[in-house]
PDB file of N, CA and C in Angstrom:
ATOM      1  N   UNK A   1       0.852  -1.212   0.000  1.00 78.00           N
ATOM      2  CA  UNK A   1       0.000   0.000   0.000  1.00 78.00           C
ATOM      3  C   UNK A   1       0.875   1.245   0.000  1.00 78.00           C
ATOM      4  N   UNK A   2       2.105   1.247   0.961  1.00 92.00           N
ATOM      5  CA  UNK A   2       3.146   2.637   0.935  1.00 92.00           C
ATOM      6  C   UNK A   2       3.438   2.590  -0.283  1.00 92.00           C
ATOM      7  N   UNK A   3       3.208   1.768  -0.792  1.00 95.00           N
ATOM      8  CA  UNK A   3       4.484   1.670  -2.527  1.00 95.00           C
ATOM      9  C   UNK A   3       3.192   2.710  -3.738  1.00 95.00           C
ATOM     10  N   UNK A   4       1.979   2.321  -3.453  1.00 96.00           N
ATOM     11  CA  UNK A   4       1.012   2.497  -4.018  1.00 96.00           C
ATOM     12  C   UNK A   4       0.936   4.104  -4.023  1.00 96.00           C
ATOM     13  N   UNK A   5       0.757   4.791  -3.011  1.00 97.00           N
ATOM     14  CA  UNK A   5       0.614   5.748  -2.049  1.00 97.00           C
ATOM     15  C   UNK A   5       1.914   7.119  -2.690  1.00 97.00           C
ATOM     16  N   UNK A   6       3.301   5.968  -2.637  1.00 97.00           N
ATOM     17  CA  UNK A   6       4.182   7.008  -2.943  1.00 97.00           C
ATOM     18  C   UNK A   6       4.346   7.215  -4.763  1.00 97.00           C
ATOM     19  N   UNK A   7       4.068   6.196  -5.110  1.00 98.00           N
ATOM     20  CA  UNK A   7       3.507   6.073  -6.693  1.00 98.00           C
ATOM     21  C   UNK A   7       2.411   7.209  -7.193  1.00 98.00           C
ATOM     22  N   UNK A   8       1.545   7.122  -6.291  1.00 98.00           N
ATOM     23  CA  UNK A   8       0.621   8.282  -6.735  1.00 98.00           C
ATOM     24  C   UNK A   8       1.025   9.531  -6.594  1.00 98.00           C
ATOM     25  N   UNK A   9       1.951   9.987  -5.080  1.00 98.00           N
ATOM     26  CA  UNK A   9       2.292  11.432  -5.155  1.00 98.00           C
ATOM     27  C   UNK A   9       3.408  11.496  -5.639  1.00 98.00           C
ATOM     28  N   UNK A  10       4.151  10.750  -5.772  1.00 98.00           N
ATOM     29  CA  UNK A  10       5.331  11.237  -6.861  1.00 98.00           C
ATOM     30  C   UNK A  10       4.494  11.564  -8.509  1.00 98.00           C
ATOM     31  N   UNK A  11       3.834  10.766  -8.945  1.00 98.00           N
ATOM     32  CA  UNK A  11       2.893  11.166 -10.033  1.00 98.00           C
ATOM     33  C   UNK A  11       2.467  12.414 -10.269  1.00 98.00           C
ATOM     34  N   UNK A  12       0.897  12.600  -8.877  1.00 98.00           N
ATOM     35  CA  UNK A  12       0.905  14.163  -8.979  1.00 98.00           C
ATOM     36  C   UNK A  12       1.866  15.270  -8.690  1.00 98.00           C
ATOM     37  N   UNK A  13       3.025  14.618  -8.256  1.00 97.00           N
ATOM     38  CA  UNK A  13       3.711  15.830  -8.284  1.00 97.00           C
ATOM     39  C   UNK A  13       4.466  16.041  -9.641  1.00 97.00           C
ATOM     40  N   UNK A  14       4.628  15.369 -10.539  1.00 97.00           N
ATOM     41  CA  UNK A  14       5.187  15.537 -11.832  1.00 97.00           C
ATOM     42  C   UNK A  14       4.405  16.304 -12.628  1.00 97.00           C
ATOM     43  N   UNK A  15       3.029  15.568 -12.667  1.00 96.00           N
ATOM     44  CA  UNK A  15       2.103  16.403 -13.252  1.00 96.00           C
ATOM     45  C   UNK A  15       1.924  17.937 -12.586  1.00 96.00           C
ATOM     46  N   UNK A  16       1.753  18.510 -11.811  1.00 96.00           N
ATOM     47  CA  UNK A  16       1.840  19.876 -10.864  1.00 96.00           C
ATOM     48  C   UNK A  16       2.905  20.694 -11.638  1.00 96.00           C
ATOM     49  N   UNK A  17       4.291  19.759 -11.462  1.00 96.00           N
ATOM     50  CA  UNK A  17       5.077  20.556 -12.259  1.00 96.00           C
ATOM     51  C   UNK A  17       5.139  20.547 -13.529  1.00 96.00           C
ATOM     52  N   UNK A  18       4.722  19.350 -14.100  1.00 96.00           N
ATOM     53  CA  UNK A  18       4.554  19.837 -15.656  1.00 96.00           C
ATOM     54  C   UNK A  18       3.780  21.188 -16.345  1.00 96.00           C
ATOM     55  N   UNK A  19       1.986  20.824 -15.411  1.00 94.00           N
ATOM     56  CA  UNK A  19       1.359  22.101 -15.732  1.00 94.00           C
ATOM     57  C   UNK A  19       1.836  23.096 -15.167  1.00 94.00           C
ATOM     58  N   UNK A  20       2.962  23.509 -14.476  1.00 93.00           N
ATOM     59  CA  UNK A  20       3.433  25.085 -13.734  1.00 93.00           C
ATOM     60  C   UNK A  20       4.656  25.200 -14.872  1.00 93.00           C
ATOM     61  N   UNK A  21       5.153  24.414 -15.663  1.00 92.00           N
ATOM     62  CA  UNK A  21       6.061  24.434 -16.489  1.00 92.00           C
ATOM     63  C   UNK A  21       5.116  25.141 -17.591  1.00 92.00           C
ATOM     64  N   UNK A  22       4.374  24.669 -18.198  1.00 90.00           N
ATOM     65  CA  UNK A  22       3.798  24.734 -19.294  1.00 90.00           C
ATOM     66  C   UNK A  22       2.969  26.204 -18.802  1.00 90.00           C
ATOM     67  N   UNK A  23       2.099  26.606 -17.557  1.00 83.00           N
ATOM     68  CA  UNK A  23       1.804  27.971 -17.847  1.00 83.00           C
ATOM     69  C   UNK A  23       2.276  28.716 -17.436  1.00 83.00           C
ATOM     70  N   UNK A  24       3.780  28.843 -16.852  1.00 68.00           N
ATOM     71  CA  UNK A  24       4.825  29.770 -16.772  1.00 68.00           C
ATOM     72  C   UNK A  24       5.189  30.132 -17.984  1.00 68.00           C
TER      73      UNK A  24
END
């Protein structure tokens, strides 16, 4: 389940920075 958990917020955090990349 931790594996699951850190899978997902490492995820949204890529995505977060992708879209702050893209509307910067």
């Amino acid at each position: 389940v931790a594996d699951a958990v850190v899978i997902v917020v490492v995820a949204i955090a890529v995505f977060a920075m992708r879209i702050a990349t893209v509307t910067a």
